[in-house]
Coordinates of C-alpha atoms and ligand atoms in Angstrom, one line a residue:
M1 CA 61.3 137.6 26.3
L2 CA 59.1 137.6 28.7
N3 CA 55.2 136.5 27.6
V4 CA 52.8 137.5 30.4
A5 CA 50.4 134.0 30.0
K6 CA 49.5 131.5 32.5
G7 CA 51.6 130.6 35.1
T8 CA 53.6 134.0 35.0
R9 CA 54.2 135.2 38.5
V10 CA 53.1 139.3 38.1
Y11 CA 53.9 141.9 41.6
V12 CA 51.3 144.8 41.4
A13 CA 51.7 147.8 44.1
G14 CA 49.2 149.8 44.5
C15 CA 46.6 147.3 42.9
G16 CA 43.3 149.0 44.1
G17 CA 43.2 151.8 42.2
M18 CA 41.6 153.3 39.1
L19 CA 44.0 151.4 36.6
G20 CA 44.6 148.4 39.2
Q21 CA 41.4 147.2 38.5
A22 CA 42.2 146.9 34.5
V23 CA 45.7 145.4 34.9
Y24 CA 43.9 143.0 37.5
D25 CA 41.3 141.9 35.0
E26 CA 43.8 141.6 32.0
L27 CA 46.4 139.6 34.7
A28 CA 43.0 137.3 35.7
A29 CA 41.9 136.8 31.8
R30 CA 45.8 136.0 30.9
G31 CA 46.0 133.2 34.0
A32 CA 48.9 135.1 35.5
V33 CA 49.5 133.8 39.2
I34 CA 49.2 137.7 40.6
R35 CA 50.2 139.3 43.8
A36 CA 47.9 142.8 44.3
T37 CA 48.8 145.2 46.9
D38 CA 47.7 148.4 48.3
I39 CA 46.9 150.5 51.3
V40 CA 43.2 150.1 50.3
L41 CA 41.6 146.8 50.2
P42 CA 38.3 147.4 47.8
D43 CA 38.2 143.7 47.1
P44 CA 39.2 140.6 48.6
W45 CA 41.9 139.6 45.9
L46 CA 43.8 142.9 47.1
A47 CA 46.6 142.4 50.6
L48 CA 48.0 145.1 52.3
A49 CA 51.3 146.4 51.6
D50 CA 52.8 150.0 51.7
V51 CA 55.1 151.1 49.2
T52 CA 57.1 153.5 50.8
D53 CA 58.2 150.5 54.4
F54 CA 61.4 149.7 51.9
A55 CA 61.9 146.5 54.2
L56 CA 58.4 145.3 53.9
M57 CA 58.5 145.9 50.1
R58 CA 61.9 143.8 49.8
R59 CA 60.1 141.3 51.7
E60 CA 57.2 141.3 49.9
L61 CA 59.2 141.0 46.5
T62 CA 62.1 138.8 47.5
G63 CA 59.2 136.2 48.9
F64 CA 56.6 136.1 45.9
A65 CA 59.3 135.8 43.2
P66 CA 57.9 137.9 40.4
E67 CA 58.9 137.4 36.7
L68 CA 57.6 141.2 36.1
V69 CA 56.7 143.9 39.1
L70 CA 53.9 146.7 38.3
N71 CA 54.4 150.0 40.2
L72 CA 50.8 151.7 39.9
A73 CA 51.0 153.2 43.7
A74 CA 50.7 157.0 44.2
M75 CA 49.0 160.3 45.7
T76 CA 47.0 160.6 43.0
D77 CA 45.2 163.8 44.4
L78 CA 46.9 166.6 43.4
E79 CA 45.4 169.4 46.3
E80 CA 46.5 166.4 49.0
C81 CA 49.7 166.0 47.1
E82 CA 50.1 170.2 47.9
R83 CA 48.7 169.9 51.5
E84 CA 51.2 166.7 52.2
P85 CA 54.1 167.5 50.2
E86 CA 56.7 165.1 52.4
R87 CA 54.0 162.0 51.5
A88 CA 53.7 162.8 48.1
W89 CA 57.4 162.7 47.8
R90 CA 57.9 159.6 49.8
T91 CA 54.8 157.5 48.0
N92 CA 55.3 158.8 44.4
G93 CA 59.2 159.7 44.1
E94 CA 61.0 157.8 46.7
A95 CA 59.2 154.4 46.8
A96 CA 59.1 154.5 42.9
E97 CA 62.5 154.4 42.8
N98 CA 63.1 151.9 45.4
L99 CA 61.1 149.7 43.9
G100 CA 62.7 149.7 40.9
R101 CA 66.1 149.2 42.6
I102 CA 64.3 146.0 44.3
A103 CA 63.1 144.9 41.0
A104 CA 66.9 145.1 39.7
S105 CA 68.4 143.5 42.1
L106 CA 65.9 140.5 41.7
D107 CA 67.0 140.8 37.7
V108 CA 63.3 141.4 36.7
P109 CA 61.6 143.9 34.8
Y110 CA 60.0 147.2 36.4
V111 CA 56.8 149.0 35.1
L112 CA 56.4 152.8 36.3
I113 CA 53.2 154.6 35.5
S114 CA 53.8 158.2 35.4
T115 CA 52.0 161.3 33.9
A116 CA 51.1 163.5 31.0
G117 CA 50.9 166.2 33.6
M118 CA 54.9 167.0 34.5
F119 CA 55.0 170.0 31.9
D120 CA 54.6 173.4 31.9
G121 CA 51.9 173.4 29.6
L122 CA 53.5 176.3 27.4
K123 CA 53.5 174.0 24.5
D124 CA 50.0 172.4 22.9
V125 CA 51.5 168.9 22.0
Y126 CA 54.3 166.9 23.9
D127 CA 56.1 164.0 22.6
D128 CA 58.1 161.5 24.7
D129 CA 61.4 163.7 24.7
E130 CA 60.2 166.4 25.6
P131 CA 62.0 167.6 28.7
P132 CA 59.9 167.5 32.2
A133 CA 59.1 171.3 33.6
P134 CA 56.9 170.4 36.7
I135 CA 54.4 172.8 38.5
S136 CA 53.1 171.5 41.0
V137 CA 54.3 168.8 43.8
Y138 CA 52.4 166.0 42.6
A139 CA 54.1 166.5 39.2
K140 CA 57.8 167.0 40.7
S141 CA 57.4 163.8 42.4
K142 CA 56.9 162.1 39.5
V143 CA 59.2 163.7 37.7
H144 CA 61.9 162.3 40.1
A145 CA 60.6 158.8 40.0
E146 CA 60.8 158.9 36.6
S147 CA 64.9 160.0 36.4
A148 CA 65.4 158.0 39.2
V149 CA 64.6 154.4 37.5
A150 CA 65.9 155.8 34.3
A151 CA 69.2 156.4 36.1
T152 CA 69.1 153.1 38.5
V153 CA 66.9 150.6 37.0
P154 CA 68.6 148.7 33.9
M155 CA 65.1 147.0 32.6
H156 CA 62.3 149.8 33.3
Y157 CA 59.2 150.6 31.3
I158 CA 57.9 154.0 32.5
L159 CA 54.7 154.7 30.5
R160 CA 53.2 158.1 31.0
A161 CA 49.1 158.1 31.1
G162 CA 47.1 161.2 30.7
W163 CA 43.7 161.8 31.8
M164 CA 42.6 158.7 33.4
M165 CA 39.2 157.4 33.0
G166 CA 38.4 153.9 34.7
G167 CA 37.2 151.9 37.6
G168 CA 33.9 152.5 37.4
P169 CA 31.4 154.5 39.4
R170 CA 33.0 152.2 42.6
K171 CA 36.6 153.1 41.7
D172 CA 37.0 156.1 39.5
K173 CA 38.5 159.0 41.7
K174 CA 38.9 161.5 38.6
F175 CA 36.8 164.0 36.2
I176 CA 34.1 161.5 34.5
N177 CA 33.5 160.2 38.4
K178 CA 33.4 163.7 39.7
L179 CA 30.8 165.0 37.0
F180 CA 29.0 161.6 37.5
R181 CA 28.5 162.0 41.3
Q182 CA 27.2 165.6 41.0
I183 CA 24.5 164.1 38.4
Q184 CA 23.7 161.3 40.5
A185 CA 22.9 164.3 43.4
G186 CA 20.5 165.8 40.8
A187 CA 22.5 168.4 39.1
R188 CA 21.1 170.2 36.3
V189 CA 24.1 172.2 35.7
L190 CA 27.5 171.2 35.4
H191 CA 30.5 173.6 34.8
V192 CA 32.9 172.8 33.1
V193 CA 36.5 174.3 32.3
E194 CA 37.6 174.6 28.3
D195 CA 41.1 176.3 29.4
K196 CA 42.8 172.8 30.3
L197 CA 43.9 170.3 27.3
G198 CA 44.8 167.1 28.1
T199 CA 44.3 163.2 26.4
P200 CA 42.1 161.1 28.2
T201 CA 43.2 157.3 28.8
Y202 CA 41.1 154.4 29.3
T203 CA 42.6 152.1 31.9
V204 CA 41.5 148.9 29.4
D205 CA 43.3 149.7 26.6
F206 CA 46.2 151.5 28.9
A207 CA 46.3 148.1 30.5
R208 CA 46.7 146.3 27.7
G209 CA 49.0 148.1 25.9
L210 CA 51.5 148.2 29.1
F211 CA 51.5 144.1 28.9
H212 CA 52.0 144.5 24.9
V213 CA 54.6 147.0 25.4
A214 CA 56.3 145.1 28.4
E215 CA 56.6 141.9 26.3
S216 CA 58.6 143.8 23.7
G217 CA 61.5 143.6 25.6
Q218 CA 62.1 147.2 24.2
F219 CA 62.9 149.1 27.5
G220 CA 62.7 152.6 27.7
L221 CA 60.3 156.0 28.5
Y222 CA 56.8 156.1 26.2
N223 CA 53.9 158.0 26.1
Q224 CA 50.6 155.7 26.7
V225 CA 47.4 158.0 25.8
C226 CA 44.3 157.1 23.8
E227 CA 44.5 158.7 20.5
G228 CA 42.8 162.1 19.9
Q229 CA 43.0 165.4 22.2
A230 CA 40.3 167.1 24.3
N231 CA 39.5 169.6 26.6
R232 CA 37.5 168.9 30.1
R233 CA 34.4 170.7 28.5
L234 CA 34.3 168.0 25.5
V235 CA 34.6 165.3 27.8
A236 CA 31.6 166.2 29.3
E237 CA 29.3 167.0 26.5
R238 CA 30.1 163.7 24.9
F239 CA 30.0 161.7 28.5
L240 CA 26.4 163.0 28.6
E241 CA 25.3 162.1 25.1
Y242 CA 26.4 158.4 26.3
L243 CA 24.4 158.9 29.3
G244 CA 21.5 159.4 27.1
L245 CA 21.3 163.1 28.7
A246 CA 22.4 165.6 26.5
G247 CA 20.1 168.3 26.5
Q248 CA 18.5 167.6 30.1
I249 CA 21.8 169.0 31.8
E250 CA 23.2 172.0 31.0
L251 CA 27.2 172.9 30.6
K252 CA 27.9 176.2 31.5
V253 CA 31.6 176.8 30.7
V254 CA 33.8 178.4 33.2
P255 CA 37.4 179.4 33.6
S256 CA 39.7 177.2 35.7
D257 CA 39.8 180.1 38.4
Y258 CA 36.1 179.1 39.2
F259 CA 37.4 176.1 40.5
S260 CA 40.5 178.0 42.7
G261 CA 39.2 177.0 46.1
E262 CA 38.8 173.5 45.2
F263 CA 41.2 172.4 43.0
F264 CA 43.8 175.2 44.0
A265 CA 47.3 172.8 42.8
P266 CA 48.7 174.2 39.9
R267 CA 47.7 172.2 36.4
P268 CA 49.5 172.8 33.0
A269 CA 47.3 174.6 30.7
S270 CA 48.2 171.5 28.1
E271 CA 49.3 167.7 29.3
Q272 CA 48.1 166.6 25.5
L273 CA 50.4 163.8 24.7
V274 CA 51.2 161.9 21.6
N275 CA 52.5 158.4 21.5
R276 CA 55.1 158.7 19.0
K277 CA 57.8 156.2 20.2
L278 CA 55.1 153.5 20.1
N279 CA 54.0 154.3 16.8
E280 CA 57.8 154.0 15.7
R281 CA 58.2 151.3 17.3
G282 CA 54.6 149.5 16.3
L283 CA 53.4 148.8 19.9
N284 CA 50.4 151.4 20.2
R285 CA 47.2 149.7 21.0
M286 CA 45.7 153.1 22.1
R287 CA 41.8 153.5 20.9
H288 CA 40.4 157.0 20.2
W289 CA 39.2 158.1 23.7
D290 CA 35.8 158.9 22.6
V291 CA 35.7 155.2 21.4
C292 CA 36.9 154.2 24.7
L293 CA 34.2 156.7 26.5
A294 CA 31.5 155.2 25.0
E295 CA 32.5 152.3 26.1
Y296 CA 33.3 153.0 29.6
S297 CA 30.1 155.3 29.7
R298 CA 27.8 152.0 29.6
Q299 CA 29.0 151.2 33.3
F300 CA 27.6 154.8 34.6
A301 CA 24.4 154.4 32.2
A302 CA 24.0 151.1 34.3
E303 CA 24.5 152.3 37.3
L304 CA 21.8 155.1 36.5
G305 CA 18.9 152.8 36.2
K306 CA 19.6 151.3 39.5
P307 CA 17.6 152.1 42.8
R308 CA 19.4 154.0 44.7
Ligands
NDP1 N1 44.6 159.2 37.7 C1 45.2 160.0 36.7 O1 44.3 161.0 36.0 C2 46.1 159.6 36.1 C3 47.1 158.8 37.2 N2 48.6 158.3 36.1 C4 49.1 157.6 37.5 O2 49.0 156.0 37.3 C5 49.2 155.5 38.3 C6 47.6 154.4 38.8 O3 46.9 155.7 39.2 P1 45.5 155.5 39.5 O4 45.1 154.0 39.6 O5 45.3 156.2 38.3 O6 44.9 156.2 40.7 P2 44.4 155.7 41.8 O7 44.7 156.8 43.0 O8 42.7 155.2 41.7 O9 45.6 154.4 42.4 C7 46.5 154.4 43.2 C8 46.5 153.4 44.2 O10 47.8 153.3 45.2 C9 47.4 153.7 46.3 N3 48.6 154.1 47.2 C10 48.6 155.4 47.4 N4 49.7 155.5 48.4 C11 50.5 154.0 48.6 C12 50.9 153.5 49.5 N5 51.8 154.4 50.4 N6 51.7 152.2 49.0 C13 50.8 151.6 48.6 N7 49.6 151.9 47.5 C14 49.2 153.3 47.8 C15 46.1 154.4 46.3 O11 45.8 154.6 47.5 P3 45.0 155.6 48.0 O12 43.4 155.9 47.5 O13 44.8 155.5 49.6 O14 45.6 157.2 48.0 C16 45.4 154.1 45.1 O15 44.7 153.0 45.1 C17 49.7 156.1 39.7 O16 51.2 156.0 39.1 C18 49.4 157.6 38.8 O17 50.5 158.4 39.3 C19 49.0 158.6 35.5 C20 48.4 160.0 34.7 C21 46.7 160.1 35.1
TDO2 C1 34.9 168.3 39.2 C2 34.8 169.2 38.0 C3 36.4 169.6 37.6 N1 36.5 170.1 36.8 C4 37.7 170.3 36.1 C5 38.7 171.3 37.0 C6 40.2 170.6 37.2 O1 41.1 171.0 36.0 C7 39.6 169.0 36.7 C8 39.6 168.2 37.6 O2 39.4 166.9 37.3 P1 40.5 165.8 37.6 O3 40.7 165.5 39.7 O4 40.1 164.7 37.1 O5 41.7 166.1 37.3 P2 43.4 166.1 37.8 O6 43.7 166.0 39.0 O7 44.0 167.4 36.9 O8 43.7 164.6 36.7 C9 45.1 165.0 37.1 O9 45.5 163.7 38.0 C10 46.7 163.1 38.1 C11 46.8 161.7 38.9 C12 47.6 163.2 36.9 O10 48.6 162.5 36.5 C13 47.3 164.4 35.7 O11 48.2 163.9 34.7 C14 45.9 164.4 35.7 O12 45.5 163.7 35.1 O13 38.6 169.5 35.8 C15 35.4 170.9 35.6 O14 36.1 171.5 35.0 N2 34.4 170.8 36.0 C16 33.7 169.7 37.5 O15 32.9 170.0 38.0

């Protein structure tokens, strides 16, 4: 059985983003030998490698001789995916499949990160075995990745995350940092939707859980989200509270139509997941999202105190 510890060789594609930071930190804490690559290089421990270049990735992986391959690389801006569907398809779909094939040819396990956002949202909560019904280019590309990897890579783990929170003010590209940037710019009112339901997922917990699953030898597809469920308004409310700004900044609830210009990609009304399989197999290491948000918010509170 794989034990990710001192000296274990781990290749991480797409490690320059939100989740990449937490994965790198976890691997570094374990003393693993890491090759972390991306197309953006915000840190010196990253090297350049584009996952859509099959020949390059084959050289990368063969040369490094990993014991485990993680693929975090994706286009995660849903609007960009709608605008550039071919690039989204190549990056999120085809490249995920190709990396899996290379890992399989090297006879090592492959971890692919997938998303809660691949359902039509007509149900309230989705467990691991619900058939996907993607409604956006992003979601369709991720469904392709899931099914191709499941069909062609024997030693695969596919882990589905929900609304990701992580990476801090420097790397977080999603809801928390989008709110924070408005706060930093002096907003006294934040407009937030209540008609989108999801399961926040803290990258720190996700990374720890990922290695726990990858060490289990129980290959397959898993939902891996924080405990509890939420809507965007609730997350914003708790975030303001943890920043000590409740009462100072107004939260105005608006329908999703309010954002139809900025966030024009279709998003399901619900992308709430439950970790049924992780629970059944005793592999669930995820805390409640609110506990995680309290912890995560400290990075933003510290930033508020700094001179700009
Ligand atoms: N963020 C979220 O809310 C969620 C994310 N996920 C999944 O989690 C995984 C990790 O994403 P996350 O860290 O959150 O998002 P990020 O966008 O922060 O990280 C993804 C990284 O992949 C990079 N990337 C894009 N294209 C390529 C390429 N061709 N070759 C190599 N790297 C590339 C991105 O660079 P660049 O910034 O230039 O695009 C980025 O640095 C992804 O598979 C994503 O689909 C699942 C659910 C929710
Ligand atoms: C900035 C802002 C957004 N919103 C809402 C509108 C919209 O529904 C949503 C957009 O925020 P985000 O960009 O964080 O969310 P989004 O792009 O929907 O996040 C998705 O990312 C990809 C990668 C996934 O895999 C999905 O599962 C999902 O997590 O938040 C507000 O309500 N108020 C605001 O001030």
